[in-house]
Coordinates of C-alpha atoms in Angstrom, one line a residue:
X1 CA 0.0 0.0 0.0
X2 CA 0.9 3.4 -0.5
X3 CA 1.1 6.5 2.2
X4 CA -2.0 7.5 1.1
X5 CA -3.8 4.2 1.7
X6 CA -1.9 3.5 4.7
X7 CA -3.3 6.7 6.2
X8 CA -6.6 6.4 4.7
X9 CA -7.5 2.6 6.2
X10 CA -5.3 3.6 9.4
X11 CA -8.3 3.1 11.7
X12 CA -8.9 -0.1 9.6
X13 CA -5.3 -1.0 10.7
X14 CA -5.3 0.0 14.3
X15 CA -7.5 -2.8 15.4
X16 CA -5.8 -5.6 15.8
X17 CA -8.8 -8.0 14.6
X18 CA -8.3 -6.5 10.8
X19 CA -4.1 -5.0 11.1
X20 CA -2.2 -4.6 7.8
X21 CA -3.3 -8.3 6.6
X22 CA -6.4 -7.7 6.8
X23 CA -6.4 -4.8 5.0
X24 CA -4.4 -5.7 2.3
X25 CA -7.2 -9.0 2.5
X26 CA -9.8 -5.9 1.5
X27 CA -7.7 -4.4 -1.4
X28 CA -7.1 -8.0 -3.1
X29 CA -10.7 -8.8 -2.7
X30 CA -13.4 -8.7 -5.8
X31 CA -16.9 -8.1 -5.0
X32 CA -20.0 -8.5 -6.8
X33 CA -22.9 -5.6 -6.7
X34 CA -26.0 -6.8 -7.7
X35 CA -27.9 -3.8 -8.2
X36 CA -26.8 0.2 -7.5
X37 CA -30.3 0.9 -6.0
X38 CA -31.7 1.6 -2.5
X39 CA -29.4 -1.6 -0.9
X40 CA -26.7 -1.3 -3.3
X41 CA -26.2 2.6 -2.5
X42 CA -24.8 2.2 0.7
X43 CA -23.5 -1.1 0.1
X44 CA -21.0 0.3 -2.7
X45 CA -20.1 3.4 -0.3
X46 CA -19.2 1.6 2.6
X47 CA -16.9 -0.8 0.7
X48 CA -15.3 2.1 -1.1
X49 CA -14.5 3.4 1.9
X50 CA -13.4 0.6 3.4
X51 CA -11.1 -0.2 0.7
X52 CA -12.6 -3.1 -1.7
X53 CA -10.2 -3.5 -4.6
X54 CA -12.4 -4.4 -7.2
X55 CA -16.3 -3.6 -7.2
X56 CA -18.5 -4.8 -9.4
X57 CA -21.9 -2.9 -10.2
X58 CA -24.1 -4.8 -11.9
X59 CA -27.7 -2.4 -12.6
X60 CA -29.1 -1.9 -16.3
X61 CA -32.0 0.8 -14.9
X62 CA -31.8 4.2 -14.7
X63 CA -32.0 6.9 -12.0
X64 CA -35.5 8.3 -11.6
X65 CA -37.0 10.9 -9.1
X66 CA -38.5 8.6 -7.1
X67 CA -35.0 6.7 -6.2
X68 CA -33.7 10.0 -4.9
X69 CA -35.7 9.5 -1.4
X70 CA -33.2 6.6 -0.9
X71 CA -30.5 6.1 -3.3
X72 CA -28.1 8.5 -1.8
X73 CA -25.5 7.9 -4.6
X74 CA -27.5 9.9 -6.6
X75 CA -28.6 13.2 -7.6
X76 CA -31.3 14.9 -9.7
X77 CA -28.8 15.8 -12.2
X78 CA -28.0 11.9 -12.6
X79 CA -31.9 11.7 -13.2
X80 CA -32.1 9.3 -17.0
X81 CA -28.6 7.9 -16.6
X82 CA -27.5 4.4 -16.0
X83 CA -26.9 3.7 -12.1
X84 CA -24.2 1.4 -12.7
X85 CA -22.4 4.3 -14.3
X86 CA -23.0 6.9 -12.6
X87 CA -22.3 4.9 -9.1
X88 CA -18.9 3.8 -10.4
X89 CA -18.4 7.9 -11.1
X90 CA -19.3 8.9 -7.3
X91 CA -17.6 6.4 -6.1
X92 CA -14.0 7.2 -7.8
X93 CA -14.5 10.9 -6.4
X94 CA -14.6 9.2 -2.8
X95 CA -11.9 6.6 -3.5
X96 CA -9.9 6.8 -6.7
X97 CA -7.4 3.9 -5.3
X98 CA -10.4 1.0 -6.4
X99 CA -11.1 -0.6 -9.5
X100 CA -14.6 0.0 -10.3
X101 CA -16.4 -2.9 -13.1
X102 CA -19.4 -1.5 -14.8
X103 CA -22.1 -4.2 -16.0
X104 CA -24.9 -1.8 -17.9
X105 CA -27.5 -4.7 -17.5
X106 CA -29.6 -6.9 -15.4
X107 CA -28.7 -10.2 -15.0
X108 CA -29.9 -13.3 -16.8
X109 CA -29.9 -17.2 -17.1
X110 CA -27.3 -16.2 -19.8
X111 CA -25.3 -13.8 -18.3
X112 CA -25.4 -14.2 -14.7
X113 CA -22.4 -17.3 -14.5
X114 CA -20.4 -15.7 -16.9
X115 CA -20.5 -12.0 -14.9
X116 CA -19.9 -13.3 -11.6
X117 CA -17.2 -16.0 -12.3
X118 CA -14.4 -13.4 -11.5
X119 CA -15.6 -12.5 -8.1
X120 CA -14.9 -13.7 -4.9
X121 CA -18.1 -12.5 -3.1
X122 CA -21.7 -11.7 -4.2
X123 CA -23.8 -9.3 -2.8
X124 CA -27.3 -8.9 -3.7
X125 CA -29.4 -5.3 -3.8
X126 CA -32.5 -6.6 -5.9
X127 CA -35.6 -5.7 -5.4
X128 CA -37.2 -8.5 -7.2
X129 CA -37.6 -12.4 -6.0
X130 CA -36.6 -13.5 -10.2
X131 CA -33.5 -12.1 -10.2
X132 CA -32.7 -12.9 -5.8
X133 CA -33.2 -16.9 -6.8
X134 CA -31.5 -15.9 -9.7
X135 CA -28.4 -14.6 -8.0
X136 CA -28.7 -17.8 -5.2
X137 CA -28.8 -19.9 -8.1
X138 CA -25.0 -18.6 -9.9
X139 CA -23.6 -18.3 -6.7
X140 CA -24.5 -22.3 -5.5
X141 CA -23.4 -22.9 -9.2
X142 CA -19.5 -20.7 -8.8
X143 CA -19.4 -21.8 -5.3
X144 CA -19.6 -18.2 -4.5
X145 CA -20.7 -16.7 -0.9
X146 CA -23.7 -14.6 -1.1
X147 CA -24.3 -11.8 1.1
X148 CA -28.1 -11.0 1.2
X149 CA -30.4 -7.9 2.5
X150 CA -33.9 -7.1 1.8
X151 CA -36.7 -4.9 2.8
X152 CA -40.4 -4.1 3.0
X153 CA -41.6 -1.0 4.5
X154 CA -40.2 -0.6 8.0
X155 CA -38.3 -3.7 8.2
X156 CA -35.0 -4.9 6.9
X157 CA -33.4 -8.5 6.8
X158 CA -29.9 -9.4 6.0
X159 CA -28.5 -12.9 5.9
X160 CA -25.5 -14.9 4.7
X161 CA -25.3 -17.8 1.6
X162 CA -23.7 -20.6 0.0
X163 CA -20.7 -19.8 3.0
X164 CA -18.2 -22.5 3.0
X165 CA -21.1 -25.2 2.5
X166 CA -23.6 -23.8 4.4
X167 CA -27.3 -23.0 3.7
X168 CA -28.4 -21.0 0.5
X169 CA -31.9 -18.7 -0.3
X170 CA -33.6 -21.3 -1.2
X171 CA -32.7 -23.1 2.7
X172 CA -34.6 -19.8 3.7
X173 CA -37.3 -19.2 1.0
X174 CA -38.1 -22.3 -0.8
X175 CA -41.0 -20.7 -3.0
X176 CA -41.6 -16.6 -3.9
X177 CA -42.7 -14.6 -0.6
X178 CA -46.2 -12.9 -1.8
X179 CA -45.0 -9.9 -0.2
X180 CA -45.2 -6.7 -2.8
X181 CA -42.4 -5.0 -3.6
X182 CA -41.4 -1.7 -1.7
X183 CA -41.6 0.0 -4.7
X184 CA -45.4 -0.8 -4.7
X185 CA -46.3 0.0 -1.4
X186 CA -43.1 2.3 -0.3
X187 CA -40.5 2.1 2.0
X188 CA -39.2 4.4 4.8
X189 CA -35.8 6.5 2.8
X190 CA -33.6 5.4 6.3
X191 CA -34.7 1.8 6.0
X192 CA -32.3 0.8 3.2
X193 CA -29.3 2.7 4.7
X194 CA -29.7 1.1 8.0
X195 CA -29.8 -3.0 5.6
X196 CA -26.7 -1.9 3.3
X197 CA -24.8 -1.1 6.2
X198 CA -25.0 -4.5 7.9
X199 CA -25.0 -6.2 4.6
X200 CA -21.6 -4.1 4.0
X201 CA -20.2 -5.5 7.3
X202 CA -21.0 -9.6 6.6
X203 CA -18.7 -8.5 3.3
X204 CA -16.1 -6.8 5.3
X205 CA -16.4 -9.9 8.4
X206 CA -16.1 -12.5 5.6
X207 CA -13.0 -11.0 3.4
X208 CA -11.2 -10.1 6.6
X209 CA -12.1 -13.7 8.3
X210 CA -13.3 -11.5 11.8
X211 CA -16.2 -12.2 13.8
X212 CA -19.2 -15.1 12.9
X213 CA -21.2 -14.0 9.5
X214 CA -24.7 -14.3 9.5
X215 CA -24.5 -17.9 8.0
X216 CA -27.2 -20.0 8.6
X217 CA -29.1 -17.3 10.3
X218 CA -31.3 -14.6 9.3
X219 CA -31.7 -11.3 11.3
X220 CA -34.7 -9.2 11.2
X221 CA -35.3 -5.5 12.5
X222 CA -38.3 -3.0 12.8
X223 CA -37.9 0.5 12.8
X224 CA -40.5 1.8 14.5
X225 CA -39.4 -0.1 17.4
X226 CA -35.9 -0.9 16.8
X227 CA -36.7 -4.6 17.7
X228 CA -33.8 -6.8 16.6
X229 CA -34.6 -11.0 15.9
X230 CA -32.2 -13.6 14.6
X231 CA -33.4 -16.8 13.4
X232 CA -32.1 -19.8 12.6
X233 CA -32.2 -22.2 8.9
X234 CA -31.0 -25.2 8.1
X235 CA -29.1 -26.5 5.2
X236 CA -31.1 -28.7 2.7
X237 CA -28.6 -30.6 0.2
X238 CA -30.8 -31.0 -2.4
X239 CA -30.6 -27.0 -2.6
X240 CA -27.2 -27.6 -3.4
X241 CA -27.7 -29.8 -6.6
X242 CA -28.7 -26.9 -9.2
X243 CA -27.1 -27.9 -12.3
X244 CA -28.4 -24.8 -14.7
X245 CA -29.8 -21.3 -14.4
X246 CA -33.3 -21.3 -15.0
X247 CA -35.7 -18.7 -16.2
X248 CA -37.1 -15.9 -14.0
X249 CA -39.7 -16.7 -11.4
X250 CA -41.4 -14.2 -12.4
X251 CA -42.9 -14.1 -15.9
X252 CA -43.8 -10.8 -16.6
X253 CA -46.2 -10.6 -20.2
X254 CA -45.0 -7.5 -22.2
X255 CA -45.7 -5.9 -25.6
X256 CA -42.5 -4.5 -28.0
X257 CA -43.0 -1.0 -29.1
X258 CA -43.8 -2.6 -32.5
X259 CA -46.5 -5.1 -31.2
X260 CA -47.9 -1.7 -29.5
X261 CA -48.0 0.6 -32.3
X262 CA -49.5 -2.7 -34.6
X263 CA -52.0 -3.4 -32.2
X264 CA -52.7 0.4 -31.9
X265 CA -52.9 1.0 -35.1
X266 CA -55.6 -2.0 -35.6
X267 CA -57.6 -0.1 -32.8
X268 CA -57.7 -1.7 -30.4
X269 CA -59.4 -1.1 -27.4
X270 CA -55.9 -0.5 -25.3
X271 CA -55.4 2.0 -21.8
X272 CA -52.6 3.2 -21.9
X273 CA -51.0 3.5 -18.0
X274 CA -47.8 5.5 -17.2
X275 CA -46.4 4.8 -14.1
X276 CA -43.8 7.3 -13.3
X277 CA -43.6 10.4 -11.9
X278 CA -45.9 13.4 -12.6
X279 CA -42.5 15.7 -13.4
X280 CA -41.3 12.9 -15.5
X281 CA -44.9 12.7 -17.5
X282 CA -44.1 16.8 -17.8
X283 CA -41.0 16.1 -20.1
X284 CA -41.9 13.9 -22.1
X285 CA -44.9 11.2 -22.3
X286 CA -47.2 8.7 -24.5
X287 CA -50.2 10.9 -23.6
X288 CA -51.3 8.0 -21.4
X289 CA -53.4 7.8 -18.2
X290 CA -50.8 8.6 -15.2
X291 CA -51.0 6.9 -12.0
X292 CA -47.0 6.5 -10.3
X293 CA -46.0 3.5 -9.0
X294 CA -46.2 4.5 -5.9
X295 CA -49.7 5.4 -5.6
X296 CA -50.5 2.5 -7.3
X297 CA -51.7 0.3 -4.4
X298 CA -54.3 3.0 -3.7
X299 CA -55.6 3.6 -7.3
X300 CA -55.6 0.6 -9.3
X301 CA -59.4 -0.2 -8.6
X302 CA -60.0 2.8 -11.0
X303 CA -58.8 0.9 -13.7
X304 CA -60.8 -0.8 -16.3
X305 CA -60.5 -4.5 -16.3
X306 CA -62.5 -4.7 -19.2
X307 CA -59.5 -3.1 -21.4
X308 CA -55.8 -4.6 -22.5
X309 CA -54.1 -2.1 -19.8
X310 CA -50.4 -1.4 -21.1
X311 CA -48.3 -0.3 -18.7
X312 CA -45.3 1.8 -19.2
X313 CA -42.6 3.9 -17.7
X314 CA -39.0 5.3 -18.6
X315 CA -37.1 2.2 -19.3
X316 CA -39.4 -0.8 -18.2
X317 CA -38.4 -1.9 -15.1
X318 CA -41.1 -0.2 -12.9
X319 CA -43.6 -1.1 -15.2
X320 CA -42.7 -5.0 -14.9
X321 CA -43.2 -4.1 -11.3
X322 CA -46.7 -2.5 -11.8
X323 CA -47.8 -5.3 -14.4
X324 CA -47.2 -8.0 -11.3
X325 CA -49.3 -6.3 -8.9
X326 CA -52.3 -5.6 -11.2
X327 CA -51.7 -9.7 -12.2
X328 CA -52.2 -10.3 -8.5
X329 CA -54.9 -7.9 -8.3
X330 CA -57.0 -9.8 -11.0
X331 CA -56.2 -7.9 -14.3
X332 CA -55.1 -10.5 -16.9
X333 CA -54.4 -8.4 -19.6
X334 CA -52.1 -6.0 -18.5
X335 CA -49.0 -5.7 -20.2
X336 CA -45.5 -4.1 -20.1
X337 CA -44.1 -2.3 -22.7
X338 CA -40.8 -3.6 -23.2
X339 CA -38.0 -0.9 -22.4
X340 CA -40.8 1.8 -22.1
X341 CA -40.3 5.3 -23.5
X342 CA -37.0 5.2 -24.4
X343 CA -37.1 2.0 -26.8
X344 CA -40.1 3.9 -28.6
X345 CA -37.4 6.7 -29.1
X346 CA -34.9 4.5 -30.1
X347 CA -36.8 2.3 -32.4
X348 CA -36.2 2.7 -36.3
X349 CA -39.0 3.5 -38.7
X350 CA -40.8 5.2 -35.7
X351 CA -44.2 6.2 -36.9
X352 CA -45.8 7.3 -33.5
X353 CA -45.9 11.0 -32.7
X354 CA -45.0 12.2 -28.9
X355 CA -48.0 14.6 -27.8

């Protein structure tokens, strides 16, 4: 290490539990970050800080007012840019001594192996239970540990994976929790600070071999209360035997912007939703019927289930969001539109005309 790095990590070095090893342990070390959003935020900052050599973001969505209650790596001038991207650029202005590995995408059955293969430790941000057994699945399959947060409203949960043989998400969550996602029915700004800080430490514990990681247990907290619960799983081997990546869990029906201008064009009784934000309608929209994700829990009963609903939003990943609640909510022919406004602006021979 250099004089710089020596006197930045010196309180790193001071305690004899982490010394010089275990600080040189942090600078070798690669880590995976599977999403940049509410839990990858503070997840990325605390190991920038703490010195991670190599961080990996891994997000193919892009920033949007409504992350800025929570995703403290970002600003509204980042608002339309890739998170991945601009993470990796915040995070060089804290600590230009790391290596920062951009993935612009989300992961897949055919990407997921070949991504994380060059890490040493996983941690996963998601939001969304297709791409968390996702995640479990690559890591069993690399032999990779998996460092796991989560939350829902007031409460947070972080847990450790696949750690030297020992239980992995499916152990914990055999099947898909029918809990909504916090993007549905919101989430206190502090709440995901409070997760990606503890999920930060298991990665810290486990690369500089201090203190027992959360393996084979699960701890819970409230916030309203502050009332703290650790409970323990058990390993089932058979959740050890996955072979191949499978599809998502979650099988979300969508329409491409071609499909939606042909079926449009054949007029067709279609409602048009848009689920962002009333300043982001304001700058640019499909001239749809606006209802943001996050009021969406309170107005959907206002929608007509008689209709094909398409659902869209800036790049499609909140409308894949909205399309499973109103699934769950009884409307079977809602639809997303695949990589929302900006794959209508980007498709060729565009015949639609913005309002």
């Amino acid at each position: 290490m250099n004089e710089d790095e020596l006197k930045r990590y010196s309180r790193h070095i001071r305690l004899p539990e982490v010394g010089l090893a275990g600080q040189e342990r942090l600078k070798n070390a690669r880590v995976a970050v599977v999403g940049a959003g509410g839990l990858g935020c503070p997840v990325l900052q605390y190991l920038t800080a703490a010195g991670v050599g190599t961080l990996g973001i891994i997000d193919g969505d892009t920033v949007e007012l409504s992350n800025l209650q929570r995703q403290i790596l970002f600003s509204t001038a980042h608002m339309g840019r890739n998170k991945a991207e601009v993470a990796a650029e915040v995070l060089y202005q804290q600590n230009p001594h790391l290596e920062y590995a951009v993935h612009v995408c989300f992961l897949t059955p055919e990407n997921a192996e070949t991504i994380l293969a060059s890490y040493d430790f996983v941690v996963d941000g998601s939001d969304n239970f297709a791409t968390r057994y996702l995640v479990n699945d690559a890591c069993v399959l690399l032999d990779k540990p998996l460092i796991f947060g989560s939350i829902y409203k007031f409460e947070g949960q972080v847990s450790v994976f696949n750690y030297r043989g020992g239980p992995t998400y499916r152990c914990l969550y055999p099947e898909p929790s029918e809990l909504e996602a916090c993007s549905i029915v919101g989430v206190l700004g502090v709440l995901p600070g409070l997760t990606g800080c503890l999920m930060a430490t298991e990665v810290i514990k486990l690369i500089t071999q201090i203190g027992e990681p959360l393996s084979g247990t699960l701890l819970t907290f409230n916030v309203l209360n502050f009332s703290f619960f650790s409970f323990s799983f058990a390993l089932n081997p058979e959740n050890q035997r996955i072979t191949a990546l499978s599809a998502p869990v979650e099988i979300i029906p969508e329409l491409s912007v071609e499909e939606w201008l042909a079926r449009m064009n054949a007029d067709e009784s279609l409602f048009l939703l848009d689920v962002r934000e009333p300043q982001e309608y304001e700058l640019d929209h499909l001239g749809g019927h606006l209802i943001p994700l996050s009021e969406l829990s309170d107005s959907y009963e206002s929608l007509p289930q008689d209709h094909t609903i398409l659902v869209h939003c800036q790049s499609g990943v909140r409308s894949r969001k909205a399309v499973q609640f109103l699934q769950e909510k009884g409307f079977t022919r809602a639809y997303s539109l695949r990589g929302g406004i900006q794959a209508v602006r980007d498709s060729a021979n565009l015949t639609f005309q913005f309002p």
